[in-house]
mmCIF file of N, CA, C and O in Angstrom:
data_model
loop_
_atom_site.group_PDB
_atom_site.id
_atom_site.type_symbol
_atom_site.label_atom_id
_atom_site.label_comp_id
_atom_site.label_asym_id
_atom_site.label_seq_id
_atom_site.Cartn_x
_atom_site.Cartn_y
_atom_site.Cartn_z
ATOM 1 N N UNK U 1 29.737 -20.553 24.559
ATOM 2 C CA UNK U 1 29.932 -19.915 23.268
ATOM 3 C C UNK U 1 30.621 -18.574 23.470
ATOM 4 O O UNK U 1 30.257 -17.841 24.382
ATOM 5 N N UNK U 2 31.536 -18.262 22.583
ATOM 6 C CA UNK U 2 32.177 -16.949 22.679
ATOM 7 C C UNK U 2 31.168 -15.831 22.414
ATOM 8 O O UNK U 2 30.213 -16.006 21.670
ATOM 9 N N UNK U 3 31.417 -14.710 23.014
ATOM 10 C CA UNK U 3 30.522 -13.565 22.898
ATOM 11 C C UNK U 3 30.391 -13.098 21.450
ATOM 12 O O UNK U 3 29.295 -12.742 21.014
ATOM 13 N N UNK U 4 31.471 -13.113 20.681
ATOM 14 C CA UNK U 4 31.418 -12.682 19.280
ATOM 15 C C UNK U 4 30.483 -13.565 18.461
ATOM 16 O O UNK U 4 29.761 -13.087 17.595
ATOM 17 N N UNK U 5 30.512 -14.851 18.715
ATOM 18 C CA UNK U 5 29.639 -15.780 17.992
ATOM 19 C C UNK U 5 28.180 -15.506 18.330
ATOM 20 O O UNK U 5 27.316 -15.531 17.468
ATOM 21 N N UNK U 6 27.909 -15.207 19.592
ATOM 22 C CA UNK U 6 26.544 -14.871 19.990
ATOM 23 C C UNK U 6 26.068 -13.599 19.298
ATOM 24 O O UNK U 6 24.919 -13.504 18.871
ATOM 25 N N UNK U 7 26.960 -12.621 19.181
ATOM 26 C CA UNK U 7 26.600 -11.377 18.494
ATOM 27 C C UNK U 7 26.302 -11.633 17.026
ATOM 28 O O UNK U 7 25.357 -11.095 16.473
ATOM 29 N N UNK U 8 27.110 -12.478 16.390
ATOM 30 C CA UNK U 8 26.878 -12.821 14.984
ATOM 31 C C UNK U 8 25.551 -13.556 14.813
ATOM 32 O O UNK U 8 24.806 -13.291 13.875
ATOM 33 N N UNK U 9 25.258 -14.472 15.709
ATOM 34 C CA UNK U 9 23.993 -15.199 15.644
ATOM 35 C C UNK U 9 22.832 -14.231 15.829
ATOM 36 O O UNK U 9 21.810 -14.349 15.161
ATOM 37 N N UNK U 10 22.993 -13.291 16.736
ATOM 38 C CA UNK U 10 21.958 -12.300 16.995
ATOM 39 C C UNK U 10 21.716 -11.450 15.749
ATOM 40 O O UNK U 10 20.574 -11.187 15.383
ATOM 41 N N UNK U 11 22.776 -11.041 15.053
ATOM 42 C CA UNK U 11 22.657 -10.243 13.831
ATOM 43 C C UNK U 11 21.956 -11.056 12.747
ATOM 44 O O UNK U 11 21.049 -10.569 12.070
ATOM 45 N N UNK U 12 22.371 -12.325 12.581
ATOM 46 C CA UNK U 12 21.733 -13.188 11.588
ATOM 47 C C UNK U 12 20.259 -13.374 11.906
ATOM 48 O O UNK U 12 19.420 -13.353 11.014
ATOM 49 N N UNK U 13 19.944 -13.576 13.169
ATOM 50 C CA UNK U 13 18.560 -13.752 13.585
ATOM 51 C C UNK U 13 17.742 -12.502 13.279
ATOM 52 O O UNK U 13 16.625 -12.586 12.775
ATOM 53 N N UNK U 14 18.300 -11.335 13.579
ATOM 54 C CA UNK U 14 17.593 -10.077 13.324
ATOM 55 C C UNK U 14 17.344 -9.883 11.833
ATOM 56 O O UNK U 14 16.264 -9.462 11.427
ATOM 57 N N UNK U 15 18.336 -10.195 11.013
ATOM 58 C CA UNK U 15 18.172 -10.065 9.567
ATOM 59 C C UNK U 15 17.118 -11.035 9.053
ATOM 60 O O UNK U 15 16.273 -10.675 8.240
ATOM 61 N N UNK U 16 17.163 -12.262 9.542
ATOM 62 C CA UNK U 16 16.186 -13.269 9.134
ATOM 63 C C UNK U 16 14.783 -12.854 9.579
ATOM 64 O O UNK U 16 13.818 -12.976 8.827
ATOM 65 N N UNK U 17 14.689 -12.358 10.799
ATOM 66 C CA UNK U 17 13.406 -11.899 11.326
ATOM 67 C C UNK U 17 12.866 -10.733 10.501
ATOM 68 O O UNK U 17 11.682 -10.693 10.163
ATOM 69 N N UNK U 18 13.729 -9.789 10.144
ATOM 70 C CA UNK U 18 13.312 -8.635 9.334
ATOM 71 C C UNK U 18 12.817 -9.081 7.962
ATOM 72 O O UNK U 18 11.810 -8.566 7.463
ATOM 73 N N UNK U 19 13.497 -10.047 7.354
ATOM 74 C CA UNK U 19 13.058 -10.562 6.049
ATOM 75 C C UNK U 19 11.711 -11.259 6.170
ATOM 76 O O UNK U 19 10.855 -11.122 5.300
ATOM 77 N N UNK U 20 11.532 -12.012 7.237
ATOM 78 C CA UNK U 20 10.267 -12.718 7.452
ATOM 79 C C UNK U 20 9.121 -11.730 7.652
ATOM 80 O O UNK U 20 8.036 -11.899 7.083
ATOM 81 N N UNK U 21 9.368 -10.695 8.425
ATOM 82 C CA UNK U 21 8.358 -9.652 8.637
ATOM 83 C C UNK U 21 8.025 -8.978 7.312
ATOM 84 O O UNK U 21 6.857 -8.710 7.012
ATOM 85 N N UNK U 22 9.038 -8.708 6.505
ATOM 86 C CA UNK U 22 8.858 -8.056 5.204
ATOM 87 C C UNK U 22 7.941 -8.879 4.304
ATOM 88 O O UNK U 22 7.100 -8.337 3.603
ATOM 89 N N UNK U 23 8.085 -10.197 4.327
ATOM 90 C CA UNK U 23 7.270 -11.041 3.456
ATOM 91 C C UNK U 23 5.866 -11.251 4.008
ATOM 92 O O UNK U 23 4.925 -11.408 3.243
ATOM 93 N N UNK U 24 5.704 -11.245 5.315
ATOM 94 C CA UNK U 24 4.394 -11.513 5.921
ATOM 95 C C UNK U 24 3.511 -10.275 5.994
ATOM 96 O O UNK U 24 2.299 -10.370 5.867
ATOM 97 N N UNK U 25 4.120 -9.125 6.237
ATOM 98 C CA UNK U 25 3.360 -7.891 6.432
ATOM 99 C C UNK U 25 3.748 -6.880 5.366
ATOM 100 O O UNK U 25 4.901 -6.785 4.981
ATOM 101 N N UNK U 26 2.778 -6.103 4.951
ATOM 102 C CA UNK U 26 3.039 -5.118 3.909
ATOM 103 C C UNK U 26 2.907 -3.714 4.503
ATOM 104 O O UNK U 26 2.009 -3.452 5.300
ATOM 105 N N UNK U 27 3.826 -2.853 4.123
ATOM 106 C CA UNK U 27 3.814 -1.459 4.573
ATOM 107 C C UNK U 27 3.020 -0.614 3.581
ATOM 108 O O UNK U 27 2.916 -0.963 2.406
ATOM 109 N N UNK U 28 2.465 0.515 4.014
ATOM 110 C CA UNK U 28 1.733 1.385 3.085
ATOM 111 C C UNK U 28 2.574 1.826 1.884
ATOM 112 O O UNK U 28 2.060 1.895 0.771
ATOM 113 N N UNK U 29 3.859 2.089 2.085
ATOM 114 C CA UNK U 29 4.699 2.521 0.963
ATOM 115 C C UNK U 29 4.858 1.403 -0.067
ATOM 116 O O UNK U 29 4.797 1.640 -1.273
ATOM 117 N N UNK U 30 5.033 0.186 0.391
ATOM 118 C CA UNK U 30 5.161 -0.966 -0.503
ATOM 119 C C UNK U 30 3.836 -1.226 -1.220
ATOM 120 O O UNK U 30 3.806 -1.511 -2.419
ATOM 121 N N UNK U 31 2.729 -1.108 -0.500
ATOM 122 C CA UNK U 31 1.406 -1.299 -1.085
ATOM 123 C C UNK U 31 1.173 -0.278 -2.199
ATOM 124 O O UNK U 31 0.753 -0.638 -3.302
ATOM 125 N N UNK U 32 1.464 0.984 -1.931
ATOM 126 C CA UNK U 32 1.283 2.041 -2.932
ATOM 127 C C UNK U 32 2.152 1.780 -4.159
ATOM 128 O O UNK U 32 1.703 1.958 -5.298
ATOM 129 N N UNK U 33 3.369 1.348 -3.935
ATOM 130 C CA UNK U 33 4.282 1.049 -5.045
ATOM 131 C C UNK U 33 3.738 -0.099 -5.898
ATOM 132 O O UNK U 33 3.774 -0.030 -7.133
ATOM 133 N N UNK U 34 3.216 -1.130 -5.267
ATOM 134 C CA UNK U 34 2.650 -2.266 -5.997
ATOM 135 C C UNK U 34 1.428 -1.839 -6.811
ATOM 136 O O UNK U 34 1.264 -2.255 -7.964
ATOM 137 N N UNK U 35 0.584 -0.998 -6.243
ATOM 138 C CA UNK U 35 -0.612 -0.523 -6.947
ATOM 139 C C UNK U 35 -0.211 0.346 -8.127
ATOM 140 O O UNK U 35 -0.754 0.200 -9.228
ATOM 141 N N UNK U 36 0.747 1.248 -7.927
ATOM 142 C CA UNK U 36 1.232 2.099 -9.022
ATOM 143 C C UNK U 36 1.794 1.251 -10.164
ATOM 144 O O UNK U 36 1.533 1.526 -11.339
ATOM 145 N N UNK U 37 2.536 0.216 -9.829
ATOM 146 C CA UNK U 37 3.104 -0.670 -10.842
ATOM 147 C C UNK U 37 2.004 -1.355 -11.630
ATOM 148 O O UNK U 37 2.079 -1.444 -12.867
ATOM 149 N N UNK U 38 0.976 -1.822 -10.948
ATOM 150 C CA UNK U 38 -0.153 -2.460 -11.639
ATOM 151 C C UNK U 38 -0.854 -1.497 -12.587
ATOM 152 O O UNK U 38 -1.152 -1.847 -13.727
ATOM 153 N N UNK U 39 -1.124 -0.291 -12.114
ATOM 154 C CA UNK U 39 -1.834 0.702 -12.933
ATOM 155 C C UNK U 39 -1.017 1.060 -14.174
ATOM 156 O O UNK U 39 -1.562 1.174 -15.270
ATOM 157 N N UNK U 40 0.289 1.193 -14.014
ATOM 158 C CA UNK U 40 1.142 1.567 -15.141
ATOM 159 C C UNK U 40 1.354 0.413 -16.114
ATOM 160 O O UNK U 40 1.452 0.631 -17.318
ATOM 161 N N UNK U 41 1.411 -0.805 -15.603
ATOM 162 C CA UNK U 41 1.712 -1.945 -16.477
ATOM 163 C C UNK U 41 0.479 -2.512 -17.178
ATOM 164 O O UNK U 41 0.589 -3.047 -18.279
ATOM 165 N N UNK U 42 -0.660 -2.402 -16.557
ATOM 166 C CA UNK U 42 -1.895 -2.939 -17.137
ATOM 167 C C UNK U 42 -2.695 -1.797 -17.758
ATOM 168 O O UNK U 42 -3.245 -0.965 -17.045
ATOM 169 N N UNK U 43 -2.763 -1.787 -19.064
ATOM 170 C CA UNK U 43 -3.463 -0.715 -19.767
ATOM 171 C C UNK U 43 -4.951 -0.713 -19.408
ATOM 172 O O UNK U 43 -5.612 -1.743 -19.442
ATOM 173 N N UNK U 44 -5.448 0.436 -19.025
ATOM 174 C CA UNK U 44 -6.862 0.587 -18.708
ATOM 175 C C UNK U 44 -7.245 0.191 -17.287
ATOM 176 O O UNK U 44 -8.411 0.265 -16.935
ATOM 177 N N UNK U 45 -6.293 -0.237 -16.474
ATOM 178 C CA UNK U 45 -6.613 -0.615 -15.099
ATOM 179 C C UNK U 45 -6.648 0.632 -14.221
ATOM 180 O O UNK U 45 -5.704 1.409 -14.194
ATOM 181 N N UNK U 46 -7.745 0.795 -13.521
ATOM 182 C CA UNK U 46 -7.885 1.939 -12.630
ATOM 183 C C UNK U 46 -7.246 1.614 -11.280
ATOM 184 O O UNK U 46 -6.909 0.463 -10.995
ATOM 185 N N UNK U 47 -7.103 2.635 -10.450
ATOM 186 C CA UNK U 47 -6.536 2.428 -9.120
ATOM 187 C C UNK U 47 -7.450 1.537 -8.279
ATOM 188 O O UNK U 47 -6.986 0.668 -7.552
ATOM 189 N N UNK U 48 -8.739 1.744 -8.398
ATOM 190 C CA UNK U 48 -9.692 0.940 -7.640
ATOM 191 C C UNK U 48 -9.600 -0.526 -8.077
ATOM 192 O O UNK U 48 -9.530 -1.430 -7.244
ATOM 193 N N UNK U 49 -9.574 -0.746 -9.384
ATOM 194 C CA UNK U 49 -9.452 -2.113 -9.898
ATOM 195 C C UNK U 49 -8.129 -2.746 -9.481
ATOM 196 O O UNK U 49 -8.075 -3.933 -9.145
ATOM 197 N N UNK U 50 -7.062 -1.962 -9.502
ATOM 198 C CA UNK U 50 -5.742 -2.468 -9.136
ATOM 199 C C UNK U 50 -5.713 -2.911 -7.674
ATOM 200 O O UNK U 50 -5.129 -3.944 -7.338
ATOM 201 N N UNK U 51 -6.352 -2.156 -6.803
ATOM 202 C CA UNK U 51 -6.399 -2.514 -5.380
ATOM 203 C C UNK U 51 -7.173 -3.811 -5.178
ATOM 204 O O UNK U 51 -6.726 -4.711 -4.472
ATOM 205 N N UNK U 52 -8.326 -3.916 -5.830
ATOM 206 C CA UNK U 52 -9.126 -5.132 -5.703
ATOM 207 C C UNK U 52 -8.355 -6.334 -6.251
ATOM 208 O O UNK U 52 -8.294 -7.394 -5.619
ATOM 209 N N UNK U 53 -7.739 -6.164 -7.417
ATOM 210 C CA UNK U 53 -6.966 -7.245 -8.028
ATOM 211 C C UNK U 53 -5.801 -7.669 -7.127
ATOM 212 O O UNK U 53 -5.585 -8.858 -6.891
ATOM 213 N N UNK U 54 -5.063 -6.687 -6.619
ATOM 214 C CA UNK U 54 -3.913 -6.976 -5.759
ATOM 215 C C UNK U 54 -4.347 -7.722 -4.498
ATOM 216 O O UNK U 54 -3.697 -8.672 -4.069
ATOM 217 N N UNK U 55 -5.446 -7.297 -3.905
ATOM 218 C CA UNK U 55 -5.928 -7.941 -2.683
ATOM 219 C C UNK U 55 -6.382 -9.371 -2.952
ATOM 220 O O UNK U 55 -6.111 -10.265 -2.154
ATOM 221 N N UNK U 56 -7.069 -9.582 -4.059
ATOM 222 C CA UNK U 56 -7.493 -10.941 -4.396
ATOM 223 C C UNK U 56 -6.290 -11.840 -4.662
ATOM 224 O O UNK U 56 -6.249 -12.973 -4.197
ATOM 225 N N UNK U 57 -5.322 -11.315 -5.401
ATOM 226 C CA UNK U 57 -4.134 -12.082 -5.758
ATOM 227 C C UNK U 57 -3.310 -12.460 -4.525
ATOM 228 O O UNK U 57 -2.767 -13.559 -4.446
ATOM 229 N N UNK U 58 -3.226 -11.553 -3.550
ATOM 230 C CA UNK U 58 -2.398 -11.763 -2.365
ATOM 231 C C UNK U 58 -3.192 -12.160 -1.125
ATOM 232 O O UNK U 58 -2.662 -12.140 -0.011
ATOM 233 N N UNK U 59 -4.461 -12.465 -1.319
ATOM 234 C CA UNK U 59 -5.339 -12.902 -0.232
ATOM 235 C C UNK U 59 -5.339 -11.918 0.936
ATOM 236 O O UNK U 59 -5.146 -12.287 2.096
ATOM 237 N N UNK U 60 -5.550 -10.654 0.604
ATOM 238 C CA UNK U 60 -5.635 -9.589 1.605
ATOM 239 C C UNK U 60 -7.100 -9.200 1.738
ATOM 240 O O UNK U 60 -7.780 -8.975 0.734
ATOM 241 N N UNK U 61 -7.583 -9.131 2.950
ATOM 242 C CA UNK U 61 -8.964 -8.740 3.203
ATOM 243 C C UNK U 61 -9.147 -7.269 2.812
ATOM 244 O O UNK U 61 -8.380 -6.403 3.252
ATOM 245 N N UNK U 62 -10.162 -6.995 2.000
ATOM 246 C CA UNK U 62 -10.389 -5.619 1.544
ATOM 247 C C UNK U 62 -10.667 -4.661 2.703
ATOM 248 O O UNK U 62 -10.409 -3.467 2.583
ATOM 249 N N UNK U 63 -11.157 -5.175 3.797
ATOM 250 C CA UNK U 63 -11.434 -4.304 4.936
ATOM 251 C C UNK U 63 -10.166 -3.804 5.628
ATOM 252 O O UNK U 63 -10.210 -2.839 6.377
ATOM 253 N N UNK U 64 -9.043 -4.442 5.360
ATOM 254 C CA UNK U 64 -7.781 -3.989 5.956
ATOM 255 C C UNK U 64 -7.047 -2.985 5.062
ATOM 256 O O UNK U 64 -6.040 -2.419 5.465
ATOM 257 N N UNK U 65 -7.557 -2.759 3.862
ATOM 258 C CA UNK U 65 -6.897 -1.881 2.899
ATOM 259 C C UNK U 65 -6.800 -0.418 3.351
ATOM 260 O O UNK U 65 -5.773 0.211 3.114
ATOM 261 N N UNK U 66 -7.807 0.159 3.989
ATOM 262 C CA UNK U 66 -7.667 1.576 4.380
ATOM 263 C C UNK U 66 -6.405 1.881 5.180
ATOM 264 O O UNK U 66 -5.837 2.964 5.054
ATOM 265 N N UNK U 67 -5.934 0.935 5.964
ATOM 266 C CA UNK U 67 -4.709 1.151 6.747
ATOM 267 C C UNK U 67 -3.471 1.184 5.850
ATOM 268 O O UNK U 67 -2.442 1.695 6.242
ATOM 269 N N UNK U 68 -3.590 0.629 4.657
ATOM 270 C CA UNK U 68 -2.443 0.533 3.750
ATOM 271 C C UNK U 68 -2.375 1.660 2.729
ATOM 272 O O UNK U 68 -1.390 1.791 2.018
ATOM 273 N N UNK U 69 -3.411 2.459 2.641
ATOM 274 C CA UNK U 69 -3.467 3.497 1.605
ATOM 275 C C UNK U 69 -2.759 4.758 2.079
ATOM 276 O O UNK U 69 -3.144 5.374 3.073
ATOM 277 N N UNK U 70 -1.740 5.157 1.319
ATOM 278 C CA UNK U 70 -0.983 6.374 1.629
ATOM 279 C C UNK U 70 -1.767 7.594 1.150
ATOM 280 O O UNK U 70 -2.708 7.478 0.357
ATOM 281 N N UNK U 71 -1.372 8.760 1.593
ATOM 282 C CA UNK U 71 -2.057 10.007 1.219
ATOM 283 C C UNK U 71 -2.048 10.228 -0.298
ATOM 284 O O UNK U 71 -3.106 10.520 -0.872
ATOM 285 N N UNK U 72 -0.912 10.102 -0.991
ATOM 286 C CA UNK U 72 -0.934 10.298 -2.450
ATOM 287 C C UNK U 72 -1.835 9.292 -3.168
ATOM 288 O O UNK U 72 -2.568 9.654 -4.094
ATOM 289 N N UNK U 73 -1.832 8.053 -2.717
ATOM 290 C CA UNK U 73 -2.687 7.033 -3.330
ATOM 291 C C UNK U 73 -4.152 7.343 -3.047
ATOM 292 O O UNK U 73 -5.006 7.200 -3.924
ATOM 293 N N UNK U 74 -4.443 7.802 -1.856
ATOM 294 C CA UNK U 74 -5.803 8.171 -1.484
ATOM 295 C C UNK U 74 -6.312 9.300 -2.373
ATOM 296 O O UNK U 74 -7.462 9.281 -2.827
ATOM 297 N N UNK U 75 -5.458 10.283 -2.639
ATOM 298 C CA UNK U 75 -5.846 11.395 -3.514
ATOM 299 C C UNK U 75 -6.151 10.920 -4.936
ATOM 300 O O UNK U 75 -7.099 11.376 -5.563
ATOM 301 N N UNK U 76 -5.354 9.982 -5.430
ATOM 302 C CA UNK U 76 -5.582 9.449 -6.786
ATOM 303 C C UNK U 76 -6.884 8.655 -6.847
ATOM 304 O O UNK U 76 -7.633 8.758 -7.824
ATOM 305 N N UNK U 77 -7.170 7.896 -5.820
ATOM 306 C CA UNK U 77 -8.413 7.122 -5.766
ATOM 307 C C UNK U 77 -9.604 8.070 -5.686
ATOM 308 O O UNK U 77 -10.621 7.862 -6.353
ATOM 309 N N UNK U 78 -9.462 9.112 -4.890
ATOM 310 C CA UNK U 78 -10.545 10.090 -4.746
ATOM 311 C C UNK U 78 -10.820 10.786 -6.079
ATOM 312 O O UNK U 78 -11.974 10.939 -6.487
ATOM 313 N N UNK U 79 -9.766 11.186 -6.776
ATOM 314 C CA UNK U 79 -9.927 11.828 -8.083
ATOM 315 C C UNK U 79 -10.619 10.873 -9.057
ATOM 316 O O UNK U 79 -11.548 11.251 -9.768
ATOM 317 N N UNK U 80 -10.159 9.631 -9.069
ATOM 318 C CA UNK U 80 -10.739 8.628 -9.954
ATOM 319 C C UNK U 80 -12.225 8.412 -9.621
ATOM 320 O O UNK U 80 -13.054 8.301 -10.528
ATOM 321 N N UNK U 81 -12.551 8.342 -8.352
ATOM 322 C CA UNK U 81 -13.939 8.144 -7.924
ATOM 323 C C UNK U 81 -14.817 9.321 -8.343
ATOM 324 O O UNK U 81 -15.971 9.128 -8.750
ATOM 325 N N UNK U 82 -14.276 10.536 -8.284
ATOM 326 C CA UNK U 82 -15.045 11.704 -8.728
ATOM 327 C C UNK U 82 -15.254 11.670 -10.244
ATOM 328 O O UNK U 82 -16.327 12.001 -10.740
ATOM 329 N N UNK U 83 -14.242 11.252 -10.983
ATOM 330 C CA UNK U 83 -14.366 11.144 -12.436
ATOM 331 C C UNK U 83 -15.415 10.104 -12.832
ATOM 332 O O UNK U 83 -16.084 10.253 -13.852
ATOM 333 N N UNK U 84 -15.543 9.057 -12.042
ATOM 334 C CA UNK U 84 -16.519 7.998 -12.310
ATOM 335 C C UNK U 84 -17.879 8.288 -11.665
ATOM 336 O O UNK U 84 -18.779 7.451 -11.720
ATOM 337 N N UNK U 85 -17.998 9.453 -11.054
ATOM 338 C CA UNK U 85 -19.215 9.882 -10.357
ATOM 339 C C UNK U 85 -19.576 8.969 -9.181
ATOM 340 O O UNK U 85 -20.741 8.808 -8.861
ATOM 341 N N UNK U 86 -18.578 8.371 -8.565
ATOM 342 C CA UNK U 86 -18.805 7.602 -7.346
ATOM 343 C C UNK U 86 -18.841 8.548 -6.145
ATOM 344 O O UNK U 86 -19.439 8.225 -5.131
ATOM 345 N N UNK U 87 -18.175 9.676 -6.272
ATOM 346 C CA UNK U 87 -18.148 10.711 -5.232
ATOM 347 C C UNK U 87 -18.576 12.031 -5.851
ATOM 348 O O UNK U 87 -18.324 12.278 -7.033
ATOM 349 N N UNK U 88 -19.183 12.880 -5.024
ATOM 350 C CA UNK U 88 -19.516 14.215 -5.493
ATOM 351 C C UNK U 88 -18.234 15.017 -5.645
ATOM 352 O O UNK U 88 -17.303 14.883 -4.858
ATOM 353 N N UNK U 89 -18.207 15.837 -6.654
ATOM 354 C CA UNK U 89 -17.055 16.720 -6.846
ATOM 355 C C UNK U 89 -17.067 17.773 -5.755
ATOM 356 O O UNK U 89 -18.082 18.359 -5.445
ATOM 357 N N UNK U 90 -15.906 17.991 -5.178
ATOM 358 C CA UNK U 90 -15.806 18.982 -4.110
ATOM 359 C C UNK U 90 -14.688 19.948 -4.437
ATOM 360 O O UNK U 90 -13.752 19.635 -5.166
ATOM 361 N N UNK U 91 -14.822 21.108 -3.893
ATOM 362 C CA UNK U 91 -13.780 22.109 -4.050
ATOM 363 C C UNK U 91 -13.289 22.484 -2.670
ATOM 364 O O UNK U 91 -14.079 22.753 -1.771
ATOM 365 N N UNK U 92 -12.000 22.496 -2.525
ATOM 366 C CA UNK U 92 -11.451 22.871 -1.207
ATOM 367 C C UNK U 92 -11.326 24.387 -1.073
ATOM 368 O O UNK U 92 -11.191 24.894 0.022
ATOM 369 N N UNK U 93 -11.336 25.076 -2.199
ATOM 370 C CA UNK U 93 -11.224 26.526 -2.140
ATOM 371 C C UNK U 93 -12.540 27.116 -1.644
ATOM 372 O O UNK U 93 -13.619 26.726 -2.093
ATOM 373 N N UNK U 94 -12.455 28.043 -0.743
ATOM 374 C CA UNK U 94 -13.659 28.668 -0.201
ATOM 375 C C UNK U 94 -13.764 30.089 -0.737
ATOM 376 O O UNK U 94 -12.766 30.804 -0.820
ATOM 377 N N UNK U 95 -14.956 30.459 -1.091
ATOM 378 C CA UNK U 95 -15.197 31.808 -1.606
ATOM 379 C C UNK U 95 -15.387 32.756 -0.439
ATOM 380 O O UNK U 95 -16.093 32.451 0.519
ATOM 381 N N UNK U 96 -14.768 33.933 -0.533
ATOM 382 C CA UNK U 96 -14.944 34.942 0.512
ATOM 383 C C UNK U 96 -16.006 35.941 0.054
ATOM 384 O O UNK U 96 -16.028 36.380 -1.081
ATOM 385 N N UNK U 97 -16.894 36.276 0.966
ATOM 386 C CA UNK U 97 -17.952 37.242 0.649
ATOM 387 C C UNK U 97 -17.713 38.516 1.383
ATOM 388 O O UNK U 97 -17.244 38.631 2.428
#
């Protein structure tokens, strides 16, 4: 086989492999985007509910979710949990005496 054809096959293989990886595995940025879309499109759906719904729909084990949660999404979940009294309210500001 000519070298150019091998290079083209290699490029096609890499693109196909990248697409396959994209469909099989989810990145934290994609996960956060999907959760945000659910919360915005479904009236009254909380972030916690959206995560549970998304995981059930896509057959994702809930125990693997912490690895997928980005910092901004984590902050929104934390705020929501405090509003629902699932977490104690905390203040990061410290008083100086």
